[in-house]
C-alpha cells in the first residue's frame, strides 16, 4: 500500500476506538465507530482477491447498518430527553435499538453470520485486529450504557451467542472460522454478565483479548490456517506446540489456566443473583466450545509429537519468531492465582 | 404558504423513497438530486436560508456530481427505470411502507405542531442561528471539526485505496 495511505489508515485505526471509548457525547462515539470501520476496510481487502473483497463488503455493510441504528437510537433519545449523554439513555425504545446495533457490531447471535466469513476472507493479522481491537469500541458503549439496558435481553443474547459459537465451531477445520466461533461464544459470556456486573464484562474482555492474541500469533508463527496442516507443524517449533495446547485449553476455560477465571467469576455472580438455571446452562454450553478446542489440541499436541515422523514433512522456512509471544503466552496461561489483584482493575 | 411547506416536505419524502426503490443507479442519482432540492426547500421554510444555500452548493454542486460519476462507473447498457412494471411495483411497495411507518410513528410520537419551529431568533435577540453556527464550529467545536476533517481525509484515502489497480483491483470495470 502507498505509505501515506498506510500511515493515515493505521493511525485512524488506532484513533477510532480510542475516540469512542473516551467520549461522552453520542455523536463523537458514532464518529469513532465510523472511523474504525472505514479504516479497516482496506486492510481486509489488502490482498485484492475476490474473497477478500467480499469479506470487506460484508464487513462494511453490517457495520454501516449498525452505525445507522446507533445514530437512530441516540437521536431518538436526544429527541425525547433533550440531551446527548451516553450514560443517560432513559428512552426504552432507543435502548433496545442500541442493543441490537451493538449486537450487530460485535457479532453476537443472531447477528453473527458475517463474522466467520469476514475472518476467513482476510489475513491472520487482520483477523486478529478484527476480533480484538475492533471489539473495544462497541463493548465500551455497552458498558457505559449498562445501567439502562434490559437484563433479560442481555441474557438471551448471551445464551444464544454461547450456543451459536459452540455449535458453529463443531464442524470447522479452518482455524480462522474456529476463532470466529470462539469470539462469538466469549462475547456471549461477556453480554450475559453485562447488566449484573460491568466490571466482569471488562475483565472477561481483557483476558479474552490476551488469549485470542496469543492464539493468533501462534497461528501466524506456524504460518498455517488449516487444522490439517497444523497437525504436522510441530516440527517447526516444538515448544510452541505445548504452549498452543495450553492456550487453547485456556480459551476453553479449563482450570488452572487463565481462561477459567472470567467464567468462574461470572458463574459466581450469576449464582449470587439466584440465576441458577442460567449459570448451569452457560457452563454446559461452553462444553461445545471445549470440544473443538480439545480436538485441535488432540491432533496437534497429544497424538503425533514428539516421535519419529513417518508422514510427509512440511517445508521448514525461516520462522518469523515474535518476541512478545512468550510474554503473551505466560499471561494467557498463568494468571489464575492472581485473580484478587485482577478484580481490582476497574 | 403552508401548502408550499407541505409540498416541499412531501416531495422530499417521495424522492428519497425514489432513491432507494430505483432499479437503476442512474435514475436513483437523479431522484437524489430532486430530493435534495426539495430538502433545501424544507430548510428555507424552517428559516434556515443560509443552511439551504450551503446544502445546495456543496452537496448538490460538489458531492452529488461525484456520486453521479461514481454511479456511471457501474454502467449498465440498458438501465431499468420506473416505466416498466417491475419498477412500478417497487415504487408502490416502498410508498406503502413509508406511509405505513409514518402512520405508526404518529401513534407513538404525534405529528401535531409540524412546521412551527424555526431557526430564527425572536424579539431583541437577533443572532441568526445558522450563520453564527458556522463560527461556533471554528471556536467551540474546534476539536470535533478537526475529527470530522480527519474522518473525511480518511474516507478519501480509503476510497482511493479500494479502487486502485484498474482492472486488477476491486472495481473490474475501470
XYZ file of C-alpha atoms in Angstrom:
520
model
C 0.000 0.000 0.000
C 1.042 3.583 -0.584
C 2.943 4.739 2.558
C 0.849 7.895 3.002
C -2.378 5.925 2.779
C -0.981 3.250 5.076
C 0.010 5.891 7.636
C -3.391 7.574 7.629
C -5.255 4.277 7.734
C -3.188 2.829 10.585
C -3.410 5.960 12.710
C -7.163 6.152 12.114
C -7.498 2.522 13.084
C -5.800 3.305 16.397
C -7.686 6.582 16.857
C -11.210 5.358 16.112
C -11.923 3.102 19.066
C -9.985 5.466 21.357
C -12.374 8.282 20.344
C -15.399 6.135 21.114
C -14.020 4.918 24.428
C -13.217 8.433 25.629
C -16.448 10.089 24.502
C -19.440 11.347 26.480
C -21.479 12.547 23.524
C -23.196 10.180 21.162
C -22.032 11.983 18.021
C -18.387 11.609 18.979
C -18.934 7.945 19.825
C -20.568 7.377 16.430
C -17.731 9.248 14.692
C -15.170 6.976 16.363
C -17.089 3.881 15.285
C -17.305 5.080 11.691
C -13.603 5.955 11.589
C -12.667 2.495 12.856
C -14.978 0.832 10.309
C -13.614 2.840 7.392
C -10.002 2.413 8.432
C -10.062 -1.362 8.494
C -11.812 -1.834 5.130
C -8.641 -1.514 3.019
C -6.810 -3.774 5.465
C -9.414 -6.503 4.986
C -9.271 -6.108 1.210
C -5.490 -5.764 1.092
C -4.860 -8.868 -0.978
C -7.469 -7.844 -3.561
C -8.697 -11.319 -4.386
C -12.484 -11.772 -4.688
C -12.851 -13.455 -1.310
C -11.132 -10.565 0.465
C -13.268 -8.021 -1.394
C -16.364 -9.976 -0.444
C -15.242 -10.029 3.182
C -14.651 -6.267 3.102
C -18.075 -5.687 1.544
C -19.822 -7.837 4.144
C -17.981 -6.107 6.971
C -18.784 -2.660 5.639
C -22.493 -3.359 5.084
C -23.111 -4.861 8.520
C -21.107 -2.246 10.396
C -22.686 0.637 8.452
C -26.168 -0.680 9.245
C -25.249 -0.958 12.903
C -23.818 2.595 12.936
C -27.031 3.885 11.390
C -29.039 2.150 14.100
C -26.786 3.654 16.782
C -27.321 7.112 15.295
C -31.055 6.479 15.150
C -31.269 5.378 18.775
C -29.181 8.304 20.013
C -31.258 10.821 18.044
C -34.461 9.268 19.389
C -33.047 9.520 22.902
C -31.988 13.140 22.336
C -35.423 13.996 20.948
C -37.328 12.720 23.960
C -34.824 13.654 26.659
C -33.061 16.700 25.237
C -29.511 15.589 25.981
C -26.856 13.526 24.259
C -25.103 11.992 27.254
C -24.153 8.371 26.674
C -24.689 7.323 30.287
C -28.211 8.792 30.418
C -30.146 6.613 27.991
C -33.558 6.612 29.554
C -35.720 6.078 26.488
C -36.586 2.382 26.370
C -37.031 2.130 22.610
C -33.658 3.664 21.962
C -32.065 1.266 24.463
C -33.435 -1.728 22.584
C -32.391 -0.319 19.191
C -28.938 0.433 20.624
C -28.613 -3.102 21.968
C -29.487 -4.512 18.544
C -26.985 -2.189 16.881
C -24.160 -3.100 19.250
C -25.011 -6.797 18.876
C -24.562 -6.421 15.108
C -21.285 -4.573 15.644
C -19.887 -7.198 17.989
C -21.130 -10.251 16.144
C -23.476 -11.592 18.791
C -26.041 -14.169 17.784
C -28.420 -13.851 15.973
C -26.320 -11.275 14.077
C -23.169 -13.357 13.943
C -23.345 -14.527 10.339
C -20.839 -12.019 8.997
C -18.033 -12.800 11.437
C -16.759 -16.213 10.236
C -16.860 -15.196 6.600
C -15.088 -11.892 7.177
C -12.386 -13.547 9.273
C -11.920 -16.297 6.695
C -11.589 -13.865 3.813
C -8.676 -11.918 5.242
C -5.169 -12.451 6.576
C -4.328 -13.790 10.033
C -3.133 -10.475 11.449
C -6.187 -8.582 10.173
C -8.397 -11.259 11.719
C -6.566 -10.634 14.987
C -7.308 -6.899 14.775
C -10.939 -7.615 13.893
C -11.545 -9.875 16.875
C -9.682 -7.858 19.497
C -9.218 -4.166 18.796
C -12.460 -3.643 16.875
C -14.485 -5.098 19.719
C -13.217 -2.445 22.120
C -15.438 0.417 20.952
C -18.863 -1.319 20.911
C -18.118 -3.102 24.170
C -17.200 0.172 25.846
C -20.520 1.646 24.672
C -22.324 -1.355 26.132
C -20.519 -0.921 29.459
C -21.249 2.820 29.525
C -24.966 2.277 28.961
C -25.184 -0.933 31.008
C -27.387 0.548 33.737
C -30.170 1.331 31.247
C -30.090 -1.931 29.338
C -32.626 -4.708 29.505
C -31.312 -7.665 31.555
C -33.484 -10.437 30.015
C -32.468 -9.270 26.543
C -28.803 -9.375 27.519
C -29.171 -12.847 28.998
C -30.970 -14.051 25.875
C -28.273 -12.620 23.600
C -25.537 -14.113 25.757
C -27.047 -17.571 25.900
C -27.778 -17.638 22.168
C -24.289 -16.429 21.357
C -22.589 -19.007 23.564
C -24.751 -21.706 21.982
C -24.163 -20.474 18.438
C -20.437 -20.067 18.956
C -20.125 -23.548 20.335
C -22.291 -25.199 17.705
C -20.818 -23.331 14.741
C -17.285 -24.308 15.584
C -18.038 -28.011 15.801
C -17.919 -28.534 12.039
C -14.987 -26.260 11.234
C -11.452 -27.176 10.280
C -10.336 -23.720 9.202
C -8.654 -22.046 12.141
C -9.947 -18.530 11.419
C -13.538 -19.767 11.449
C -12.846 -21.575 14.699
C -11.517 -18.350 16.166
C -14.660 -16.577 14.910
C -16.882 -19.016 16.745
C -14.667 -18.605 19.818
C -15.210 -14.851 19.538
C -18.994 -15.295 19.312
C -19.051 -17.578 22.361
C -16.839 -15.347 24.506
C -18.848 -12.264 23.621
C -21.901 -14.223 24.694
C -20.340 -14.712 28.116
C -19.486 -11.008 28.238
C -23.027 -9.849 27.500
C -24.520 -12.290 29.989
C -22.903 -10.551 32.924
C -23.120 -7.020 31.500
C -26.115 -5.683 33.378
C -25.216 -7.556 36.568
C -21.560 -6.566 36.832
C -19.942 -4.494 34.053
C -16.557 -4.919 35.720
C -16.665 -8.647 34.998
C -17.536 -7.904 31.372
C -14.406 -5.821 31.047
C -12.305 -8.418 32.863
C -13.588 -11.134 30.506
C -12.771 -8.894 27.554
C -9.218 -8.288 28.708
C -8.484 -11.964 29.292
C -10.191 -12.905 26.017
C -8.074 -10.340 24.152
C -4.856 -11.721 25.601
C -5.790 -15.342 24.897
C -7.013 -14.658 21.361
C -3.958 -12.573 20.549
C -1.733 -15.389 21.743
C -3.592 -17.944 19.626
C -3.500 -15.802 16.513
C 0.194 -15.042 16.972
C 0.883 -18.758 17.312
C -1.106 -19.445 14.146
C 0.865 -16.735 12.377
C 4.191 -18.150 13.573
C 3.276 -21.594 12.280
C 2.092 -19.987 9.029
C -0.927 -22.207 8.692
C -4.658 -21.782 8.740
C -5.996 -25.281 8.482
C -6.178 -27.879 11.171
C -4.819 -30.488 8.791
C -1.636 -28.504 8.228
C -1.293 -27.587 11.861
C -1.225 -31.238 12.832
C 2.183 -31.624 11.221
C 3.549 -28.197 12.178
C 5.057 -29.280 15.476
C 8.373 -29.883 13.823
C 8.744 -26.174 13.166
C 8.681 -25.089 16.809
C 8.136 -27.926 19.310
C 7.844 -25.629 22.335
C 5.124 -23.676 20.599
C 3.167 -26.886 20.285
C 2.912 -27.325 24.042
C 2.036 -23.699 24.540
C -0.617 -23.977 21.817
C -2.393 -26.680 23.741
C -2.244 -24.703 26.991
C -3.541 -21.567 25.285
C -6.401 -23.437 23.645
C -7.369 -25.001 26.946
C -7.226 -21.544 28.492
C -9.625 -20.291 25.783
C -11.894 -23.212 26.628
C -11.939 -22.132 30.247
C -10.307 -25.053 31.991
C -8.766 -24.585 35.424
C -5.962 -23.946 36.433
C -5.458 -21.722 33.396
C -6.333 -18.039 32.966
C -9.458 -18.633 30.917
C -11.130 -20.247 33.896
C -11.049 -17.002 35.857
C -13.709 -14.979 33.989
C -16.014 -17.969 33.640
C -15.695 -18.751 37.353
C -16.377 -15.171 38.405
C -19.342 -14.900 36.012
C -20.874 -18.118 37.306
C -20.366 -16.888 40.871
C -22.063 -13.589 40.088
C -24.962 -15.368 38.377
C -25.490 -17.643 41.379
C -25.331 -14.658 43.714
C -28.233 -13.202 41.726
C -30.130 -16.513 42.032
C -29.905 -17.281 38.314
C -29.037 -20.925 38.800
C -30.551 -22.241 35.566
C -28.721 -19.586 33.543
C -25.428 -20.420 35.224
C -25.864 -24.159 34.652
C -26.883 -23.588 31.035
C -23.868 -21.392 30.316
C -21.499 -23.860 31.937
C -22.928 -26.776 29.977
C -22.993 -24.872 26.686
C -19.326 -23.976 26.953
C -18.654 -27.700 26.701
C -19.410 -27.386 22.980
C -16.555 -24.911 22.575
C -14.350 -27.136 24.687
C -14.864 -29.936 22.198
C -13.355 -28.186 19.220
C -10.505 -26.656 21.216
C -9.766 -30.121 22.546
C -9.913 -31.573 19.049
C -7.265 -29.130 17.806
C -5.101 -29.800 20.873
C -5.541 -33.529 20.417
C -4.419 -33.519 16.822
C -1.607 -31.017 17.225
C -0.099 -31.812 20.573
C -1.295 -35.025 22.126
C -1.189 -37.627 19.364
C 1.704 -37.243 16.977
C 4.604 -35.431 18.605
C 7.267 -35.880 19.742
C 8.146 -39.048 17.929
C 9.822 -40.044 14.729
C 7.769 -38.984 11.824
C 6.656 -41.321 9.059
C 4.493 -38.814 7.256
C 5.331 -36.136 4.734
C 7.092 -33.252 6.471
C 6.324 -29.610 5.863
C 8.972 -27.311 4.489
C 10.585 -25.548 7.414
C 11.106 -21.961 6.314
C 12.853 -19.383 8.464
C 10.367 -18.981 11.293
C 9.480 -15.367 11.965
C 9.513 -15.590 15.729
C 7.562 -12.980 17.573
C 9.484 -11.823 20.665
C 6.338 -10.883 22.589
C 4.689 -14.229 22.043
C 6.374 -15.717 25.119
C 5.034 -12.983 27.375
C 1.549 -13.240 25.911
C 1.574 -16.997 26.414
C 2.564 -16.601 30.036
C -0.226 -14.087 30.529
C -2.787 -16.287 28.872
C -1.879 -19.377 30.863
C -0.795 -18.418 34.366
C -2.971 -15.545 35.558
C -5.461 -17.529 37.607
C -3.651 -17.345 41.000
C -3.655 -13.532 40.976
C -7.412 -13.248 40.456
C -7.941 -10.978 43.501
C -5.474 -8.456 42.034
C -7.199 -8.625 38.679
C -10.529 -7.922 40.353
C -9.218 -4.502 41.341
C -8.932 -3.482 37.678
C -11.921 -1.171 37.027
C -47.638 29.173 2.384
C -48.411 26.112 4.450
C -49.227 24.349 1.219
C -45.758 25.189 -0.088
C -44.196 23.671 3.050
C -46.344 20.585 2.736
C -45.397 20.273 -0.935
C -41.680 20.524 -0.232
C -41.942 18.014 2.580
C -43.950 15.564 0.519
C -41.577 15.870 -2.441
C -38.616 15.301 -0.153
C -40.021 12.036 1.196
C -41.190 10.901 -2.231
C -37.895 11.477 -3.998
C -35.952 9.930 -1.132
C -38.146 6.859 -1.437
C -37.402 7.036 -5.145
C -33.680 6.848 -4.414
C -34.000 3.596 -2.517
C -36.540 1.893 -4.752
C -34.992 2.648 -8.125
C -33.806 -0.395 -10.062
C -31.007 1.561 -11.730
C -28.435 3.813 -10.048
C -28.691 6.397 -12.838
C -32.285 7.217 -12.044
C -31.502 6.874 -8.371
C -28.980 9.700 -8.562
C -31.492 11.845 -10.467
C -34.028 11.149 -7.745
C -31.416 12.126 -5.154
C -30.899 15.484 -6.864
C -34.596 16.269 -6.800
C -34.917 15.037 -3.228
C -32.009 17.170 -2.030
C -33.547 20.190 -3.786
C -36.858 19.575 -2.005
C -34.958 19.210 1.261
C -33.438 22.633 0.638
C -36.966 23.973 0.223
C -37.968 22.483 3.567
C -34.956 24.140 5.184
C -35.865 27.518 3.734
C -39.342 27.187 5.119
C -37.894 26.466 8.581
C -35.910 29.704 8.471
C -32.504 28.274 7.659
C -31.855 30.058 4.398
C -28.075 30.037 4.776
C -28.076 26.326 5.543
C -30.146 25.723 2.463
C -27.748 27.667 0.267
C -24.749 25.803 1.667
C -26.538 22.480 1.130
C -27.326 23.335 -2.467
C -23.819 24.495 -3.283
C -21.709 21.901 -1.511
C -23.929 18.840 -1.510
C -25.622 19.169 -4.877
C -22.899 21.039 -6.675
C -19.941 19.121 -5.292
C -20.676 15.770 -3.768
C -23.629 14.787 -5.874
C -21.601 15.306 -9.025
C -19.112 12.843 -7.562
C -21.975 10.407 -6.850
C -23.124 10.732 -10.452
C -19.676 9.955 -11.836
C -19.279 7.031 -9.431
C -22.608 5.600 -10.490
C -21.529 5.976 -14.103
C -18.692 3.550 -13.298
C -21.171 0.775 -12.564
C -22.541 1.240 -16.060
C -25.472 -0.771 -17.292
C -26.155 -0.728 -21.018
C -29.951 -0.909 -20.606
C -30.966 0.701 -17.333
C -34.390 -0.188 -15.942
C -36.445 2.749 -14.715
C -39.912 3.237 -13.398
C -41.523 2.791 -16.814
C -41.535 -0.974 -16.636
C -43.922 -2.977 -14.484
C -41.180 -4.212 -12.171
C -40.101 -0.670 -11.315
C -43.692 0.375 -10.636
C -44.182 -2.472 -8.184
C -41.063 -1.246 -6.349
C -42.446 2.306 -6.119
C -45.873 1.258 -4.867
C -44.382 -1.095 -2.306
C -41.956 1.457 -0.898
C -44.551 4.242 -0.764
C -46.859 1.910 1.163
C -44.008 1.043 3.522
C -43.114 4.665 4.205
C -46.709 5.795 4.710
C -47.327 2.826 6.994
C -44.295 3.751 9.078
C -45.403 7.406 9.274
C -48.853 6.376 10.477
C -47.340 4.076 13.094
C -44.946 6.823 14.134
C -47.797 9.285 14.513
C -49.434 6.942 17.031
C -46.209 6.853 19.049
C -44.924 10.399 18.792
C -47.638 12.652 17.392
C -47.357 14.825 14.299
C -49.100 17.955 15.550
C -47.001 21.055 15.570
C -45.271 20.256 12.293
C -43.661 23.341 10.818
C -43.944 25.526 13.909
C -40.289 25.641 14.974
C -37.903 27.876 13.087
C -34.222 28.623 13.408
C -34.651 32.413 13.606
C -34.034 34.379 16.726
C -37.108 36.195 18.065
C -37.533 39.616 19.629
C -34.450 41.634 20.511
C -32.138 38.658 20.284
C -31.294 38.825 16.616
C -28.443 36.325 16.251
C -29.297 34.068 13.289
C -28.603 30.525 14.367
C -27.473 29.215 11.017
C -24.943 31.970 10.301
C -23.488 32.121 13.765
C -23.437 28.333 13.958
C -20.677 28.265 11.371
C -18.477 30.479 13.545
C -19.289 28.295 16.542
C -17.883 25.375 14.568
C -14.473 27.023 14.396
C -14.248 28.079 18.058
C -16.299 25.999 20.462
C -16.402 22.977 18.231
C -12.819 23.022 17.023
C -11.943 19.524 18.247
C -15.000 17.988 16.602
C -14.187 19.969 13.465
C -10.690 18.502 13.372
C -12.016 14.996 13.937
C -14.615 15.416 11.168
C -11.915 16.719 8.833
C -9.739 13.743 9.677
C -12.661 11.419 9.003
C -13.145 12.940 5.554
C -9.428 12.631 4.782
C -9.550 9.008 5.884
C -12.571 8.359 3.648
C -10.689 9.818 0.695
C -7.684 7.589 1.222
C -9.821 4.508 1.883
C -11.795 5.020 -1.328
C -8.635 5.685 -3.335
C -7.075 2.527 -1.927
C -10.156 0.444 -2.681
C -10.460 1.500 -6.337
C -6.745 1.453 -7.060
C -5.457 -1.073 -9.559
C -7.501 -0.526 -12.767
C -8.830 -3.903 -13.823
C -6.719 -5.847 -11.323
C -8.248 -4.071 -8.347
C -11.626 -4.017 -6.695
C -13.636 -2.423 -9.497
C -13.158 -4.538 -12.587
C -14.911 -2.109 -14.880
C -12.298 0.648 -14.632
